[in-house]
Amino acid sequence: MKYAVIGTGAIGGYYGGRLAHSGQEVHFLAHSDYEEMRSQGLQVDSCLGSFIIENPRAYRSTSEMPVVDVVFVALKTVNNHLLPEMLKPIVGPDTIVVLIQNGIGVEEDLQAQMPGLQIATGLGFICSTKIGPAHISHQDYGALTLANYSVKDDNRVGQVATDLEQAGVATDILPYDFARWRKAIWNLPFNGLTVALNTDTLSLVNSEEGYALLKNIMMEVIALANAAGVESLNVEHALSNLEATRSMLPYAPSMKVDWDHHRPMEIYYLYTKALQKADALGVKAPYLEMLEKQLRYLERHRR
Amino acid sequence: MKYAVIGTGAIGGYYGGRLAHSGQEVHFLAHSDYEEMRSQGLQVDSCLGSFIIENPRAYRSTSEMPVVDVVFVALKTVNNHLLPEMLKPIVGPDTIVVLIQNGIGVEEDLQAQMPGLQIATGLGFICSTKIGPAHISHQDYGALTLANYSVKDDNRVGQVATDLEQAGVATDILPYDFARWRKAIWNLPFNGLTVALNTDTLSLVNSEEGYALLKNIMMEVIALANAAGVESLNVEHALSNLEATRSMLPYAPSMKVDWDHHRPMEIYYLYTKALQKADALGVKAPYLEMLEKQLRYLERHRR
């Protein structure tokens, strides 16, 4: 299969790099570091074994890229309005587009813009950072959960999983709604609160008030997931997320990293969209609502 | 009447200074600036007319002070555990203690510790700052609302109002619960949010998200006031508070000043106590609850 990676950053560079390293044909869309990709290759320093992709297939625009079988979209969702235009040149009738992105509702929005598109979801459980041009540092974890959103043949998603496994990436395949909401249980509280309180995951979870804030937001996410039809998520998922975070190193979630680097935050798909669903389902989520307003205030009044 | 002022800061120094300037006998408890009070007097720079109290009756401890008719308590509530001990030497059977302090429930706590005490409430609508030892700067407003909490004879509260009016302080007398809750409509949202979002009153009220956060919290305070028996407070009070703040200069509420100066914040009487009442009354106040947890987290993890 031919792969394309849209967004060769910490996530796209790692998973795409792994696939290329295992011998797959991978076409990388690069932006600011196109020159370094061409001259130095794509360097991945990884806790699971480092490697360099020499002479990667790098491009400045998707209009120069071929139609592929699988696209990994690893852009920040703040750029998702650009996706239809970017995807058109590389997507054929059988192409699968795997959205490796944060939040709730990214698939439905893209689907509305591109009705025939076959979409899958990739949820990375990974600590990875881009530390320089064409240079990724992968520190911990690395699994990718896949879920089928609108791919006609489930086996096609299975094939992507097989390719990833052969490239050294642990995968599993889960039902779409379950996978998205389960990840949201961790993502929504930790991303926003680390920004609002200028802290890290470990300080939060180890403080009495931080723990209470996290747990309250997790329970709101779970109530929302339940109302959205994912009935198997419950308080145990909140408690196990909290416990697991206690045993992680202090960590800055992606929104905190974006905030610290003065980049736009993914407020829309991490909060606004979830709150729109809460509204439509008649579920109250006041902590999420307040957190979203605080984040929007902070972003607008950044000093 | 003999007056005592416990806490000769921005508030106690101003109101006590006005009374002394009008010829009343006022005994001031001073702490760090006792020496300056004795040597330089108490200087009040005021938009309503500046003055200096030469040779004020200043003390280091209430044990050196006489029993008085009226005590103004203008300490931060974080020190209220010290009040019974401080009050004992200056309080007789007919003494009125006027708590000029922020928050909800300060009177009931002091009453529980000193059951016979005659307590009144003073709510300052004033912008005043201590800018140096024994040196107060009064920039704007200045009215003091009085309310009777447990003074046996209402006329005694009226007498204090008369003395204040003669000293140039606008006063009114309102029912206790109404006065406290009406002030809480402004105090609770603005104090906490300016700290949590590191901002000022005007930036908050002029931003879409800030306005929504403020209004939501005001509506929680109003619902709580209604449940506590103050039925006349309603959405109009929230809207008029918001509008009034738009026409004020950018302002740092007292909690923001405390936070910026690394002093303890009055979280207990501004939030915790109100939330305990919400709990007891079966009223939901999730924004207040979340804000209290955030403030406690920030105070504990101050960097």
PDB file of N, CA, C and O in Angstrom, chain A residues 132-170:
ATOM      1  N   GLY A 132      13.388  19.423  16.396  1.00  0.00           N
ATOM      2  CA  GLY A 132      14.087  20.257  15.427  1.00  0.00           C
ATOM      3  C   GLY A 132      13.561  19.936  14.052  1.00  0.00           C
ATOM      4  O   GLY A 132      12.705  19.058  13.902  1.00  0.00           O
ATOM      5  N   PRO A 133      14.042  20.623  13.013  1.00  0.00           N
ATOM      6  CA  PRO A 133      13.562  20.343  11.663  1.00  0.00           C
ATOM      7  C   PRO A 133      13.831  18.887  11.279  1.00  0.00           C
ATOM      8  O   PRO A 133      14.952  18.403  11.457  1.00  0.00           O
ATOM      9  N   ALA A 134      12.781  18.201  10.825  1.00  0.00           N
ATOM     10  CA  ALA A 134      12.910  16.802  10.395  1.00  0.00           C
ATOM     11  C   ALA A 134      13.512  15.919  11.477  1.00  0.00           C
ATOM     12  O   ALA A 134      14.234  14.966  11.194  1.00  0.00           O
ATOM     13  N   HIS A 135      13.244  16.247  12.715  1.00  0.00           N
ATOM     14  CA  HIS A 135      13.859  15.532  13.847  1.00  0.00           C
ATOM     15  C   HIS A 135      12.825  15.304  14.961  1.00  0.00           C
ATOM     16  O   HIS A 135      12.402  16.240  15.628  1.00  0.00           O
ATOM     17  N   ILE A 136      12.468  14.027  15.120  1.00  0.00           N
ATOM     18  CA  ILE A 136      11.438  13.648  16.085  1.00  0.00           C
ATOM     19  C   ILE A 136      12.089  12.934  17.263  1.00  0.00           C
ATOM     20  O   ILE A 136      12.979  12.110  17.071  1.00  0.00           O
ATOM     21  N   SER A 137      11.621  13.240  18.465  1.00  0.00           N
ATOM     22  CA  SER A 137      12.059  12.498  19.647  1.00  0.00           C
ATOM     23  C   SER A 137      10.866  11.786  20.258  1.00  0.00           C
ATOM     24  O   SER A 137       9.915  12.420  20.706  1.00  0.00           O
ATOM     25  N   HIS A 138      10.937  10.451  20.253  1.00  0.00           N
ATOM     26  CA  HIS A 138       9.855   9.640  20.821  1.00  0.00           C
ATOM     27  C   HIS A 138      10.316   9.097  22.167  1.00  0.00           C
ATOM     28  O   HIS A 138      11.234   8.288  22.243  1.00  0.00           O
ATOM     29  N   GLN A 139       9.635   9.560  23.245  1.00  0.00           N
ATOM     30  CA  GLN A 139      10.133   9.254  24.592  1.00  0.00           C
ATOM     31  C   GLN A 139       9.465   8.044  25.246  1.00  0.00           C
ATOM     32  O   GLN A 139      10.077   7.356  26.049  1.00  0.00           O
ATOM     33  N   ASP A 140       8.182   7.826  24.946  1.00  0.00           N
ATOM     34  CA  ASP A 140       7.495   6.807  25.734  1.00  0.00           C
ATOM     35  C   ASP A 140       6.217   6.336  25.020  1.00  0.00           C
ATOM     36  O   ASP A 140       5.687   7.042  24.178  1.00  0.00           O
ATOM     37  N   TYR A 141       5.761   5.153  25.411  1.00  0.00           N
ATOM     38  CA  TYR A 141       4.545   4.566  24.822  1.00  0.00           C
ATOM     39  C   TYR A 141       4.680   4.507  23.295  1.00  0.00           C
ATOM     40  O   TYR A 141       5.790   4.379  22.784  1.00  0.00           O
ATOM     41  N   GLY A 142       3.552   4.598  22.588  1.00  0.00           N
ATOM     42  CA  GLY A 142       3.667   4.576  21.124  1.00  0.00           C
ATOM     43  C   GLY A 142       2.540   3.830  20.421  1.00  0.00           C
ATOM     44  O   GLY A 142       2.482   3.818  19.185  1.00  0.00           O
ATOM     45  N   ALA A 143       1.607   3.246  21.182  1.00  0.00           N
ATOM     46  CA  ALA A 143       0.534   2.476  20.544  1.00  0.00           C
ATOM     47  C   ALA A 143      -0.407   3.383  19.753  1.00  0.00           C
ATOM     48  O   ALA A 143      -0.548   4.572  20.051  1.00  0.00           O
ATOM     49  N   LEU A 144      -1.026   2.819  18.747  1.00  0.00           N
ATOM     50  CA  LEU A 144      -2.033   3.549  17.968  1.00  0.00           C
ATOM     51  C   LEU A 144      -3.316   2.719  17.940  1.00  0.00           C
ATOM     52  O   LEU A 144      -3.325   1.579  17.465  1.00  0.00           O
ATOM     53  N   THR A 145      -4.374   3.292  18.488  1.00  0.00           N
ATOM     54  CA  THR A 145      -5.685   2.643  18.408  1.00  0.00           C
ATOM     55  C   THR A 145      -6.366   3.098  17.128  1.00  0.00           C
ATOM     56  O   THR A 145      -6.433   4.286  16.850  1.00  0.00           O
ATOM     57  N   LEU A 146      -6.859   2.136  16.349  1.00  0.00           N
ATOM     58  CA  LEU A 146      -7.573   2.464  15.119  1.00  0.00           C
ATOM     59  C   LEU A 146      -9.063   2.212  15.311  1.00  0.00           C
ATOM     60  O   LEU A 146      -9.474   1.358  16.107  1.00  0.00           O
ATOM     61  N   ALA A 147      -9.865   2.972  14.589  1.00  0.00           N
ATOM     62  CA  ALA A 147     -11.315   2.769  14.637  1.00  0.00           C
ATOM     63  C   ALA A 147     -11.883   3.123  13.270  1.00  0.00           C
ATOM     64  O   ALA A 147     -11.420   4.061  12.624  1.00  0.00           O
ATOM     65  N   ASN A 148     -12.858   2.357  12.859  1.00  0.00           N
ATOM     66  CA  ASN A 148     -13.469   2.600  11.551  1.00  0.00           C
ATOM     67  C   ASN A 148     -14.628   3.572  11.679  1.00  0.00           C
ATOM     68  O   ASN A 148     -15.568   3.340  12.423  1.00  0.00           O
ATOM     69  N   TYR A 149     -14.536   4.679  10.963  1.00  0.00           N
ATOM     70  CA  TYR A 149     -15.652   5.625  10.987  1.00  0.00           C
ATOM     71  C   TYR A 149     -16.547   5.407   9.772  1.00  0.00           C
ATOM     72  O   TYR A 149     -17.747   5.207   9.918  1.00  0.00           O
ATOM     73  N   SER A 150     -15.976   5.416   8.568  1.00  0.00           N
ATOM     74  CA  SER A 150     -16.812   5.256   7.369  1.00  0.00           C
ATOM     75  C   SER A 150     -16.079   4.528   6.245  1.00  0.00           C
ATOM     76  O   SER A 150     -16.339   4.768   5.074  1.00  0.00           O
ATOM     77  N   VAL A 151     -15.159   3.671   6.622  1.00  0.00           N
ATOM     78  CA  VAL A 151     -14.461   2.850   5.624  1.00  0.00           C
ATOM     79  C   VAL A 151     -15.379   1.690   5.279  1.00  0.00           C
ATOM     80  O   VAL A 151     -15.912   1.027   6.177  1.00  0.00           O
ATOM     81  N   LYS A 152     -15.581   1.493   3.961  1.00  0.00           N
ATOM     82  CA  LYS A 152     -16.604   0.520   3.556  1.00  0.00           C
ATOM     83  C   LYS A 152     -16.246  -0.893   3.997  1.00  0.00           C
ATOM     84  O   LYS A 152     -17.108  -1.658   4.415  1.00  0.00           O
ATOM     85  N   ASP A 153     -14.975  -1.214   3.915  1.00  0.00           N
ATOM     86  CA  ASP A 153     -14.555  -2.581   4.233  1.00  0.00           C
ATOM     87  C   ASP A 153     -13.667  -2.568   5.476  1.00  0.00           C
ATOM     88  O   ASP A 153     -12.553  -2.057   5.432  1.00  0.00           O
ATOM     89  N   ASP A 154     -14.163  -3.167   6.537  1.00  0.00           N
ATOM     90  CA  ASP A 154     -13.402  -3.207   7.792  1.00  0.00           C
ATOM     91  C   ASP A 154     -11.997  -3.782   7.610  1.00  0.00           C
ATOM     92  O   ASP A 154     -11.067  -3.421   8.335  1.00  0.00           O
ATOM     93  N   ASN A 155     -11.870  -4.698   6.650  1.00  0.00           N
ATOM     94  CA  ASN A 155     -10.571  -5.342   6.458  1.00  0.00           C
ATOM     95  C   ASN A 155      -9.486  -4.352   6.061  1.00  0.00           C
ATOM     96  O   ASN A 155      -8.306  -4.587   6.323  1.00  0.00           O
ATOM     97  N   ARG A 156      -9.903  -3.270   5.407  1.00  0.00           N
ATOM     98  CA  ARG A 156      -8.913  -2.265   5.000  1.00  0.00           C
ATOM     99  C   ARG A 156      -8.272  -1.635   6.238  1.00  0.00           C
ATOM    100  O   ARG A 156      -7.080  -1.355   6.250  1.00  0.00           O
ATOM    101  N   VAL A 157      -9.059  -1.413   7.263  1.00  0.00           N
ATOM    102  CA  VAL A 157      -8.513  -0.864   8.510  1.00  0.00           C
ATOM    103  C   VAL A 157      -7.587  -1.904   9.146  1.00  0.00           C
ATOM    104  O   VAL A 157      -6.505  -1.569   9.659  1.00  0.00           O
ATOM    105  N   GLY A 158      -7.998  -3.151   9.087  1.00  0.00           N
ATOM    106  CA  GLY A 158      -7.168  -4.237   9.608  1.00  0.00           C
ATOM    107  C   GLY A 158      -5.816  -4.296   8.912  1.00  0.00           C
ATOM    108  O   GLY A 158      -4.780  -4.558   9.548  1.00  0.00           O
ATOM    109  N   GLN A 159      -5.824  -4.024   7.598  1.00  0.00           N
ATOM    110  CA  GLN A 159      -4.577  -4.053   6.828  1.00  0.00           C
ATOM    111  C   GLN A 159      -3.606  -2.953   7.297  1.00  0.00           C
ATOM    112  O   GLN A 159      -2.396  -3.183   7.377  1.00  0.00           O
ATOM    113  N   VAL A 160      -4.164  -1.784   7.592  1.00  0.00           N
ATOM    114  CA  VAL A 160      -3.326  -0.694   8.114  1.00  0.00           C
ATOM    115  C   VAL A 160      -2.721  -1.110   9.451  1.00  0.00           C
ATOM    116  O   VAL A 160      -1.533  -0.901   9.708  1.00  0.00           O
ATOM    117  N   ALA A 161      -3.547  -1.753  10.285  1.00  0.00           N
ATOM    118  CA  ALA A 161      -3.058  -2.221  11.578  1.00  0.00           C
ATOM    119  C   ALA A 161      -1.920  -3.220  11.386  1.00  0.00           C
ATOM    120  O   ALA A 161      -0.894  -3.157  12.081  1.00  0.00           O
ATOM    121  N   THR A 162      -2.080  -4.110  10.434  1.00  0.00           N
ATOM    122  CA  THR A 162      -1.045  -5.110  10.172  1.00  0.00           C
ATOM    123  C   THR A 162       0.257  -4.436   9.735  1.00  0.00           C
ATOM    124  O   THR A 162       1.342  -4.771  10.228  1.00  0.00           O
ATOM    125  N   ASP A 163       0.152  -3.484   8.831  1.00  0.00           N
ATOM    126  CA  ASP A 163       1.353  -2.759   8.387  1.00  0.00           C
ATOM    127  C   ASP A 163       2.034  -2.062   9.567  1.00  0.00           C
ATOM    128  O   ASP A 163       3.268  -2.068   9.681  1.00  0.00           O
ATOM    129  N   LEU A 164       1.234  -1.449  10.427  1.00  0.00           N
ATOM    130  CA  LEU A 164       1.809  -0.742  11.587  1.00  0.00           C
ATOM    131  C   LEU A 164       2.490  -1.726  12.534  1.00  0.00           C
ATOM    132  O   LEU A 164       3.592  -1.482  13.026  1.00  0.00           O
ATOM    133  N   GLU A 165       1.820  -2.844  12.779  1.00  0.00           N
ATOM    134  CA  GLU A 165       2.409  -3.856  13.671  1.00  0.00           C
ATOM    135  C   GLU A 165       3.749  -4.319  13.116  1.00  0.00           C
ATOM    136  O   GLU A 165       4.725  -4.462  13.863  1.00  0.00           O
ATOM    137  N   GLN A 166       3.778  -4.552  11.788  1.00  0.00           N
ATOM    138  CA  GLN A 166       5.038  -4.998  11.170  1.00  0.00           C
ATOM    139  C   GLN A 166       6.107  -3.913  11.253  1.00  0.00           C
ATOM    140  O   GLN A 166       7.296  -4.211  11.156  1.00  0.00           O
ATOM    141  N   ALA A 167       5.679  -2.677  11.427  1.00  0.00           N
ATOM    142  CA  ALA A 167       6.632  -1.569  11.545  1.00  0.00           C
ATOM    143  C   ALA A 167       7.008  -1.308  13.004  1.00  0.00           C
ATOM    144  O   ALA A 167       7.723  -0.357  13.296  1.00  0.00           O
ATOM    145  N   GLY A 168       6.484  -2.127  13.909  1.00  0.00           N
ATOM    146  CA  GLY A 168       6.861  -1.968  15.318  1.00  0.00           C
ATOM    147  C   GLY A 168       5.924  -1.090  16.119  1.00  0.00           C
ATOM    148  O   GLY A 168       6.272  -0.653  17.226  1.00  0.00           O
ATOM    149  N   VAL A 169       4.739  -0.837  15.586  1.00  0.00           N
ATOM    150  CA  VAL A 169       3.761  -0.027  16.315  1.00  0.00           C
ATOM    151  C   VAL A 169       2.651  -0.946  16.834  1.00  0.00           C
ATOM    152  O   VAL A 169       1.989  -1.626  16.040  1.00  0.00           O
ATOM    153  N   ALA A 170       2.456  -0.951  18.145  1.00  0.00           N
ATOM    154  CA  ALA A 170       1.358  -1.733  18.728  1.00  0.00           C
ATOM    155  C   ALA A 170       0.034  -1.095  18.330  1.00  0.00           C
ATOM    156  O   ALA A 170      -0.114   0.132  18.394  1.00  0.00           O
TER     157      ALA A 170
END
